[in-house]
Amino acid sequence: MEDVPRKNDKKNNEKQQKTAKQKKKTPLNLINWKWVVTVFFSSLSISIVLSILSSEIMNYVNVLVSVLILLMFIILGVIFDIIGLAVATASEKPFHSMSAQKINAGKKGLQLIKHAEQVSSFCNDVIGDICSVVSGSTAAAIAIKIATAEGSLFWVNLIICGIVSALTVGAKAMGKALGMNYSTEIVTIVAKIMSFFSFKKKKGNKKSKKKNKSNSKNKKEEQEDKSSDPKNGNVQINEDDDLRKQP
């Protein structure tokens, strides 16, 4: 009797070892290929749209407005870089307490933190890198505009591209410090913005549902009125009498 459990133990250990070998993840299995494909096509489409818009706008505006557009792209990239880093480093504890108090921002914050990999890659890699690329192209366009007026393209292009790269790197360094130290505050702000827009959508859906319910109630009342109306019955009786009287 003592040998039976030992044999079973050996079999169980062999099964566990086989399952452990099967569960060993290779680097290729760790990659979420669906997310990689979606990020690839989304970044391709966003970069094409932004580059077309920036190039078309730059042809019709002066140097001052084009500099403001350049600063807008730099600031946008820095903001999304801060959001991505804050979501990646934030803890779930304060958002669990907020969701326990039935605050919508707490639920949205938990969703962001649970999908931190996707959120950080979208914010840092997609939006941040696209904004840096587009800002570089706008800086080159500004340099061409200034060079056509003054006639020295090389030095103008060199100075403007150097200033733009220094601004982006310095602003992102400041943003990373903010994202690391104020991660919960940044995630709560983003979650509040998301919950505000989702609350608006819910309101619109509730209004449409109320309208549909009221319309269905009115139709039912009309049908009941028609069925219960005695005049309709009298009209049908008179018509039957007239048909009988005819030879």
PDB file of C-alpha atoms in Angstrom:
ATOM      1  CA  MET A   1       0.000   0.000   0.000  1.00  0.00           C
ATOM      2  CA  GLU A   2       2.881   2.348   0.617  1.00  0.00           C
ATOM      3  CA  ASP A   3       4.159   2.026  -2.986  1.00  0.00           C
ATOM      4  CA  VAL A   4       0.918   3.269  -4.563  1.00  0.00           C
ATOM      5  CA  PRO A   5       1.060   6.929  -3.481  1.00  0.00           C
ATOM      6  CA  ARG A   6       4.744   7.085  -4.408  1.00  0.00           C
ATOM      7  CA  LYS A   7       3.977   6.010  -7.963  1.00  0.00           C
ATOM      8  CA  ASN A   8       1.185   8.560  -8.126  1.00  0.00           C
ATOM      9  CA  ASP A   9       3.555  11.220  -6.829  1.00  0.00           C
ATOM     10  CA  LYS A  10       6.068  10.378  -9.542  1.00  0.00           C
ATOM     11  CA  LYS A  11       3.382  10.609 -12.208  1.00  0.00           C
ATOM     12  CA  ASN A  12       2.177  13.941 -10.844  1.00  0.00           C
ATOM     13  CA  ASN A  13       5.725  15.309 -10.774  1.00  0.00           C
ATOM     14  CA  GLU A  14       6.269  14.228 -14.381  1.00  0.00           C
ATOM     15  CA  LYS A  15       3.040  15.911 -15.430  1.00  0.00           C
ATOM     16  CA  GLN A  16       3.991  19.112 -13.591  1.00  0.00           C
ATOM     17  CA  GLN A  17       7.396  19.154 -15.262  1.00  0.00           C
ATOM     18  CA  LYS A  18       5.806  18.701 -18.698  1.00  0.00           C
ATOM     19  CA  THR A  19       3.315  21.496 -18.085  1.00  0.00           C
ATOM     20  CA  ALA A  20       6.097  23.762 -16.770  1.00  0.00           C
ATOM     21  CA  LYS A  21       8.102  23.149 -19.934  1.00  0.00           C
ATOM     22  CA  GLN A  22       5.058  23.946 -22.043  1.00  0.00           C
ATOM     23  CA  LYS A  23       4.345  27.092 -20.058  1.00  0.00           C
ATOM     24  CA  LYS A  24       7.860  28.458 -20.513  1.00  0.00           C
ATOM     25  CA  LYS A  25       7.456  31.631 -22.527  1.00  0.00           C
ATOM     26  CA  THR A  26       9.891  32.530 -25.234  1.00  0.00           C
ATOM     27  CA  PRO A  27      10.562  36.195 -26.062  1.00  0.00           C
ATOM     28  CA  LEU A  28       8.363  35.909 -29.151  1.00  0.00           C
ATOM     29  CA  ASN A  29       5.440  34.598 -27.086  1.00  0.00           C
ATOM     30  CA  LEU A  30       5.678  37.560 -24.727  1.00  0.00           C
ATOM     31  CA  ILE A  31       4.988  39.991 -27.561  1.00  0.00           C
ATOM     32  CA  ASN A  32       1.364  40.989 -28.119  1.00  0.00           C
ATOM     33  CA  TRP A  33       1.329  40.787 -31.905  1.00  0.00           C
ATOM     34  CA  LYS A  34      -2.202  42.185 -32.254  1.00  0.00           C
ATOM     35  CA  TRP A  35      -1.175  45.293 -30.356  1.00  0.00           C
ATOM     36  CA  VAL A  36       2.002  45.613 -32.441  1.00  0.00           C
ATOM     37  CA  VAL A  37      -0.018  45.513 -35.671  1.00  0.00           C
ATOM     38  CA  THR A  38      -2.587  48.032 -34.398  1.00  0.00           C
ATOM     39  CA  VAL A  39       0.155  50.385 -33.200  1.00  0.00           C
ATOM     40  CA  PHE A  40       1.936  50.093 -36.542  1.00  0.00           C
ATOM     41  CA  PHE A  41      -1.097  51.016 -38.634  1.00  0.00           C
ATOM     42  CA  SER A  42      -2.364  53.668 -36.207  1.00  0.00           C
ATOM     43  CA  SER A  43       1.052  55.377 -36.069  1.00  0.00           C
ATOM     44  CA  LEU A  44       1.296  55.199 -39.866  1.00  0.00           C
ATOM     45  CA  SER A  45      -2.098  56.832 -40.358  1.00  0.00           C
ATOM     46  CA  ILE A  46      -1.612  59.472 -37.635  1.00  0.00           C
ATOM     47  CA  SER A  47       1.853  60.441 -38.911  1.00  0.00           C
ATOM     48  CA  ILE A  48       0.598  60.759 -42.500  1.00  0.00           C
ATOM     49  CA  VAL A  49      -2.347  62.935 -41.440  1.00  0.00           C
ATOM     50  CA  LEU A  50      -0.264  65.182 -39.170  1.00  0.00           C
ATOM     51  CA  SER A  51       2.538  65.606 -41.709  1.00  0.00           C
ATOM     52  CA  ILE A  52       0.067  66.508 -44.478  1.00  0.00           C
ATOM     53  CA  LEU A  53      -1.719  68.992 -42.232  1.00  0.00           C
ATOM     54  CA  SER A  54       1.520  70.603 -41.049  1.00  0.00           C
ATOM     55  CA  SER A  55       2.955  70.871 -44.566  1.00  0.00           C
ATOM     56  CA  GLU A  56      -0.269  72.314 -46.001  1.00  0.00           C
ATOM     57  CA  ILE A  57      -0.696  74.805 -43.157  1.00  0.00           C
ATOM     58  CA  MET A  58       2.935  75.891 -43.323  1.00  0.00           C
ATOM     59  CA  ASN A  59       2.523  76.937 -46.946  1.00  0.00           C
ATOM     60  CA  TYR A  60      -0.175  79.496 -46.052  1.00  0.00           C
ATOM     61  CA  VAL A  61       1.082  80.977 -42.772  1.00  0.00           C
ATOM     62  CA  ASN A  62       3.960  83.237 -41.821  1.00  0.00           C
ATOM     63  CA  VAL A  63       6.997  82.368 -39.702  1.00  0.00           C
ATOM     64  CA  LEU A  64       5.432  83.388 -36.371  1.00  0.00           C
ATOM     65  CA  VAL A  65       2.379  81.145 -36.791  1.00  0.00           C
ATOM     66  CA  SER A  66       4.575  78.255 -37.965  1.00  0.00           C
ATOM     67  CA  VAL A  67       6.729  78.637 -34.819  1.00  0.00           C
ATOM     68  CA  LEU A  68       3.557  78.442 -32.701  1.00  0.00           C
ATOM     69  CA  ILE A  69       2.542  75.256 -34.553  1.00  0.00           C
ATOM     70  CA  LEU A  70       5.994  73.834 -33.864  1.00  0.00           C
ATOM     71  CA  LEU A  71       5.678  74.616 -30.148  1.00  0.00           C
ATOM     72  CA  MET A  72       2.222  72.995 -30.130  1.00  0.00           C
ATOM     73  CA  PHE A  73       3.657  69.736 -31.477  1.00  0.00           C
ATOM     74  CA  ILE A  74       6.493  69.795 -28.931  1.00  0.00           C
ATOM     75  CA  ILE A  75       4.101  70.427 -26.015  1.00  0.00           C
ATOM     76  CA  LEU A  76       1.719  67.710 -27.227  1.00  0.00           C
ATOM     77  CA  GLY A  77       4.540  65.159 -27.363  1.00  0.00           C
ATOM     78  CA  VAL A  78       5.750  66.121 -23.886  1.00  0.00           C
ATOM     79  CA  ILE A  79       2.231  65.869 -22.389  1.00  0.00           C
ATOM     80  CA  PHE A  80       1.654  62.385 -23.794  1.00  0.00           C
ATOM     81  CA  ASP A  81       5.118  61.333 -22.659  1.00  0.00           C
ATOM     82  CA  ILE A  82       4.227  62.423 -19.103  1.00  0.00           C
ATOM     83  CA  ILE A  83       0.908  60.538 -19.235  1.00  0.00           C
ATOM     84  CA  GLY A  84       2.538  57.332 -20.470  1.00  0.00           C
ATOM     85  CA  LEU A  85       5.197  57.384 -17.765  1.00  0.00           C
ATOM     86  CA  ALA A  86       2.675  58.245 -15.033  1.00  0.00           C
ATOM     87  CA  VAL A  87       0.397  55.342 -16.000  1.00  0.00           C
ATOM     88  CA  ALA A  88       3.376  52.941 -16.065  1.00  0.00           C
ATOM     89  CA  THR A  89       4.575  53.964 -12.574  1.00  0.00           C
ATOM     90  CA  ALA A  90       1.283  54.640 -10.730  1.00  0.00           C
ATOM     91  CA  SER A  91      -0.022  52.322  -8.002  1.00  0.00           C
ATOM     92  CA  GLU A  92      -3.534  50.868  -7.883  1.00  0.00           C
ATOM     93  CA  LYS A  93      -4.238  51.481  -4.156  1.00  0.00           C
ATOM     94  CA  PRO A  94      -5.695  55.033  -4.323  1.00  0.00           C
ATOM     95  CA  PHE A  95      -7.840  54.096  -7.321  1.00  0.00           C
ATOM     96  CA  HIS A  96      -9.211  51.035  -5.515  1.00  0.00           C
ATOM     97  CA  SER A  97     -10.401  53.319  -2.704  1.00  0.00           C
ATOM     98  CA  MET A  98     -11.925  55.732  -5.231  1.00  0.00           C
ATOM     99  CA  SER A  99     -13.763  52.926  -7.022  1.00  0.00           C
ATOM    100  CA  ALA A 100     -15.003  51.611  -3.636  1.00  0.00           C
ATOM    101  CA  GLN A 101     -16.534  55.056  -3.077  1.00  0.00           C
ATOM    102  CA  LYS A 102     -18.247  54.692  -6.505  1.00  0.00           C
ATOM    103  CA  ILE A 103     -16.212  57.445  -8.154  1.00  0.00           C
ATOM    104  CA  ASN A 104     -16.006  57.081 -11.926  1.00  0.00           C
ATOM    105  CA  ALA A 105     -12.446  58.424 -12.029  1.00  0.00           C
ATOM    106  CA  GLY A 106     -11.294  55.528  -9.841  1.00  0.00           C
ATOM    107  CA  LYS A 107     -12.655  52.940 -12.278  1.00  0.00           C
ATOM    108  CA  LYS A 108     -11.077  54.692 -15.254  1.00  0.00           C
ATOM    109  CA  GLY A 109      -7.765  54.988 -13.410  1.00  0.00           C
ATOM    110  CA  LEU A 110      -7.769  51.262 -12.672  1.00  0.00           C
ATOM    111  CA  GLN A 111      -8.459  50.516 -16.331  1.00  0.00           C
ATOM    112  CA  LEU A 112      -5.517  52.694 -17.355  1.00  0.00           C
ATOM    113  CA  ILE A 113      -3.130  51.076 -14.859  1.00  0.00           C
ATOM    114  CA  LYS A 114      -4.229  47.531 -15.762  1.00  0.00           C
ATOM    115  CA  HIS A 115      -3.542  48.310 -19.434  1.00  0.00           C
ATOM    116  CA  ALA A 116      -0.354  50.228 -18.631  1.00  0.00           C
ATOM    117  CA  GLU A 117       1.673  48.504 -21.344  1.00  0.00           C
ATOM    118  CA  GLN A 118      -0.707  49.534 -24.116  1.00  0.00           C
ATOM    119  CA  VAL A 119      -1.296  53.028 -22.721  1.00  0.00           C
ATOM    120  CA  SER A 120       2.405  53.784 -22.269  1.00  0.00           C
ATOM    121  CA  SER A 121       3.304  52.469 -25.726  1.00  0.00           C
ATOM    122  CA  PHE A 122       0.510  54.514 -27.326  1.00  0.00           C
ATOM    123  CA  CYS A 123       1.403  57.708 -25.447  1.00  0.00           C
ATOM    124  CA  ASN A 124       5.200  57.422 -25.541  1.00  0.00           C
ATOM    125  CA  ASP A 125       5.839  55.571 -28.770  1.00  0.00           C
ATOM    126  CA  VAL A 126       2.935  56.509 -31.044  1.00  0.00           C
ATOM    127  CA  ILE A 127       1.991  60.077 -30.109  1.00  0.00           C
ATOM    128  CA  GLY A 128       5.333  61.132 -28.614  1.00  0.00           C
ATOM    129  CA  ASP A 129       7.519  59.880 -31.453  1.00  0.00           C
ATOM    130  CA  ILE A 130       5.118  61.116 -34.142  1.00  0.00           C
ATOM    131  CA  CYS A 131       5.068  64.586 -32.582  1.00  0.00           C
ATOM    132  CA  SER A 132       8.872  64.626 -32.485  1.00  0.00           C
ATOM    133  CA  VAL A 133       9.082  63.611 -36.161  1.00  0.00           C
ATOM    134  CA  VAL A 134       6.480  66.165 -37.224  1.00  0.00           C
ATOM    135  CA  SER A 135       8.168  68.874 -35.161  1.00  0.00           C
ATOM    136  CA  GLY A 136      11.426  68.103 -36.970  1.00  0.00           C
ATOM    137  CA  SER A 137       9.731  68.472 -40.366  1.00  0.00           C
ATOM    138  CA  THR A 138       8.084  71.745 -39.321  1.00  0.00           C
ATOM    139  CA  ALA A 139      11.436  73.018 -38.070  1.00  0.00           C
ATOM    140  CA  ALA A 140      12.938  72.243 -41.487  1.00  0.00           C
ATOM    141  CA  ALA A 141      10.062  74.091 -43.174  1.00  0.00           C
ATOM    142  CA  ILE A 142      10.635  77.120 -40.932  1.00  0.00           C
ATOM    143  CA  ALA A 143      14.326  77.046 -41.773  1.00  0.00           C
ATOM    144  CA  ILE A 144      13.512  77.029 -45.509  1.00  0.00           C
ATOM    145  CA  LYS A 145      11.170  79.985 -45.055  1.00  0.00           C
ATOM    146  CA  ILE A 146      13.802  82.020 -43.206  1.00  0.00           C
ATOM    147  CA  ALA A 147      16.521  80.973 -45.666  1.00  0.00           C
ATOM    148  CA  THR A 148      14.514  82.144 -48.671  1.00  0.00           C
ATOM    149  CA  ALA A 149      14.347  85.594 -47.110  1.00  0.00           C
ATOM    150  CA  GLU A 150      18.011  85.751 -46.016  1.00  0.00           C
ATOM    151  CA  GLY A 151      19.757  83.271 -48.375  1.00  0.00           C
ATOM    152  CA  SER A 152      21.732  81.132 -45.871  1.00  0.00           C
ATOM    153  CA  LEU A 153      19.977  77.759 -45.610  1.00  0.00           C
ATOM    154  CA  PHE A 154      22.734  75.695 -43.980  1.00  0.00           C
ATOM    155  CA  TRP A 155      23.308  77.806 -40.868  1.00  0.00           C
ATOM    156  CA  VAL A 156      19.624  78.606 -40.353  1.00  0.00           C
ATOM    157  CA  ASN A 157      18.653  74.942 -40.632  1.00  0.00           C
ATOM    158  CA  LEU A 158      21.436  73.931 -38.262  1.00  0.00           C
ATOM    159  CA  ILE A 159      20.479  76.487 -35.598  1.00  0.00           C
ATOM    160  CA  ILE A 160      16.716  75.847 -35.762  1.00  0.00           C
ATOM    161  CA  CYS A 161      17.041  72.041 -35.675  1.00  0.00           C
ATOM    162  CA  GLY A 162      19.456  72.295 -32.749  1.00  0.00           C
ATOM    163  CA  ILE A 163      17.078  74.547 -30.788  1.00  0.00           C
ATOM    164  CA  VAL A 164      14.112  72.254 -31.491  1.00  0.00           C
ATOM    165  CA  SER A 165      15.976  69.106 -30.424  1.00  0.00           C
ATOM    166  CA  ALA A 166      17.242  70.815 -27.263  1.00  0.00           C
ATOM    167  CA  LEU A 167      13.725  72.005 -26.390  1.00  0.00           C
ATOM    168  CA  THR A 168      12.182  68.558 -26.870  1.00  0.00           C
ATOM    169  CA  VAL A 169      14.869  66.735 -24.887  1.00  0.00           C
ATOM    170  CA  GLY A 170      14.829  69.276 -22.038  1.00  0.00           C
ATOM    171  CA  ALA A 171      11.024  69.374 -21.844  1.00  0.00           C
ATOM    172  CA  LYS A 172      10.803  65.568 -21.857  1.00  0.00           C
ATOM    173  CA  ALA A 173      13.404  65.377 -19.074  1.00  0.00           C
ATOM    174  CA  MET A 174      11.294  67.753 -16.967  1.00  0.00           C
ATOM    175  CA  GLY A 175       8.165  65.799 -17.877  1.00  0.00           C
ATOM    176  CA  LYS A 176       9.693  62.502 -16.787  1.00  0.00           C
ATOM    177  CA  ALA A 177      10.476  63.944 -13.366  1.00  0.00           C
ATOM    178  CA  LEU A 178       6.859  65.099 -13.055  1.00  0.00           C
ATOM    179  CA  GLY A 179       5.497  61.765 -14.283  1.00  0.00           C
ATOM    180  CA  MET A 180       7.587  59.790 -11.795  1.00  0.00           C
ATOM    181  CA  ASN A 181       6.840  61.939  -8.733  1.00  0.00           C
ATOM    182  CA  TYR A 182       3.194  62.891  -9.447  1.00  0.00           C
ATOM    183  CA  SER A 183       1.980  59.726 -11.147  1.00  0.00           C
ATOM    184  CA  THR A 184      -1.240  59.307  -9.142  1.00  0.00           C
ATOM    185  CA  GLU A 185      -2.263  62.953  -9.606  1.00  0.00           C
ATOM    186  CA  ILE A 186      -1.654  62.803 -13.362  1.00  0.00           C
ATOM    187  CA  VAL A 187      -3.576  59.537 -13.737  1.00  0.00           C
ATOM    188  CA  THR A 188      -6.500  60.963 -11.718  1.00  0.00           C
ATOM    189  CA  ILE A 189      -6.645  64.022 -13.999  1.00  0.00           C
ATOM    190  CA  VAL A 190      -6.667  61.812 -17.118  1.00  0.00           C
ATOM    191  CA  ALA A 191      -9.263  59.507 -15.540  1.00  0.00           C
ATOM    192  CA  LYS A 192     -11.501  62.479 -14.668  1.00  0.00           C
ATOM    193  CA  ILE A 193     -11.323  63.724 -18.266  1.00  0.00           C
ATOM    194  CA  MET A 194     -12.179  60.246 -19.568  1.00  0.00           C
ATOM    195  CA  SER A 195     -15.054  59.829 -17.099  1.00  0.00           C
ATOM    196  CA  PHE A 196     -16.423  63.269 -18.048  1.00  0.00           C
ATOM    197  CA  PHE A 197     -16.652  62.320 -21.726  1.00  0.00           C
ATOM    198  CA  SER A 198     -18.067  58.865 -20.943  1.00  0.00           C
ATOM    199  CA  PHE A 199     -20.691  60.504 -18.658  1.00  0.00           C
ATOM    200  CA  LYS A 200     -21.767  62.734 -21.568  1.00  0.00           C
ATOM    201  CA  LYS A 201     -22.155  59.681 -23.809  1.00  0.00           C
ATOM    202  CA  LYS A 202     -24.237  57.903 -21.152  1.00  0.00           C
ATOM    203  CA  LYS A 203     -26.504  60.956 -20.864  1.00  0.00           C
ATOM    204  CA  GLY A 204     -27.092  60.945 -24.614  1.00  0.00           C
ATOM    205  CA  ASN A 205     -27.922  57.232 -24.568  1.00  0.00           C
ATOM    206  CA  LYS A 206     -30.358  57.690 -21.676  1.00  0.00           C
ATOM    207  CA  LYS A 207     -32.140  60.521 -23.513  1.00  0.00           C
ATOM    208  CA  SER A 208     -32.525  58.424 -26.669  1.00  0.00           C
ATOM    209  CA  LYS A 209     -33.848  55.487 -24.609  1.00  0.00           C
ATOM    210  CA  LYS A 210     -36.389  57.759 -22.896  1.00  0.00           C
ATOM    211  CA  LYS A 211     -37.556  59.084 -26.270  1.00  0.00           C
ATOM    212  CA  ASN A 212     -37.963  55.558 -27.621  1.00  0.00           C
ATOM    213  CA  LYS A 213     -39.929  54.510 -24.540  1.00  0.00           C
ATOM    214  CA  SER A 214     -42.210  57.548 -24.771  1.00  0.00           C
ATOM    215  CA  ASN A 215     -42.843  56.921 -28.479  1.00  0.00           C
ATOM    216  CA  SER A 216     -43.693  53.267 -27.848  1.00  0.00           C
ATOM    217  CA  LYS A 217     -46.046  54.249 -25.008  1.00  0.00           C
ATOM    218  CA  ASN A 218     -47.827  56.787 -27.234  1.00  0.00           C
ATOM    219  CA  LYS A 219     -48.270  54.181 -29.982  1.00  0.00           C
ATOM    220  CA  LYS A 220     -49.723  51.676 -27.516  1.00  0.00           C
ATOM    221  CA  GLU A 221     -52.136  54.297 -26.136  1.00  0.00           C
ATOM    222  CA  GLU A 222     -53.298  55.171 -29.658  1.00  0.00           C
ATOM    223  CA  GLN A 223     -53.915  51.518 -30.465  1.00  0.00           C
ATOM    224  CA  GLU A 224     -55.856  51.036 -27.215  1.00  0.00           C
ATOM    225  CA  ASP A 225     -57.946  54.145 -27.920  1.00  0.00           C
ATOM    226  CA  LYS A 226     -58.817  52.881 -31.388  1.00  0.00           C
ATOM    227  CA  SER A 227     -59.787  49.456 -30.111  1.00  0.00           C
ATOM    228  CA  SER A 228     -61.881  50.860 -27.231  1.00  0.00           C
ATOM    229  CA  ASP A 229     -63.543  53.632 -29.270  1.00  0.00           C
ATOM    230  CA  PRO A 230     -67.334  52.847 -29.631  1.00  0.00           C
ATOM    231  CA  LYS A 231     -67.679  54.989 -32.767  1.00  0.00           C
ATOM    232  CA  ASN A 232     -65.620  52.555 -34.819  1.00  0.00           C
ATOM    233  CA  GLY A 233     -67.909  49.728 -33.787  1.00  0.00           C
ATOM    234  CA  ASN A 234     -71.045  51.733 -34.745  1.00  0.00           C
ATOM    235  CA  VAL A 235     -69.594  52.546 -38.144  1.00  0.00           C
ATOM    236  CA  GLN A 236     -68.898  48.885 -38.867  1.00  0.00           C
ATOM    237  CA  ILE A 237     -72.455  47.885 -37.758  1.00  0.00           C
ATOM    238  CA  ASN A 238     -74.051  50.532 -40.006  1.00  0.00           C
ATOM    239  CA  GLU A 239     -71.983  49.358 -42.970  1.00  0.00           C
ATOM    240  CA  ASP A 240     -73.114  45.741 -42.413  1.00  0.00           C
ATOM    241  CA  ASP A 241     -76.794  46.840 -42.239  1.00  0.00           C
ATOM    242  CA  ASP A 242     -76.485  48.763 -45.495  1.00  0.00           C
ATOM    243  CA  LEU A 243     -75.017  45.741 -47.255  1.00  0.00           C
ATOM    244  CA  ARG A 244     -77.896  43.526 -46.052  1.00  0.00           C
ATOM    245  CA  LYS A 245     -80.551  45.989 -47.215  1.00  0.00           C
ATOM    246  CA  GLN A 246     -79.166  46.067 -50.753  1.00  0.00           C
ATOM    247  CA  PRO A 247     -80.968  43.577 -53.129  1.00  0.00           C
TER     248      PRO A 247
END
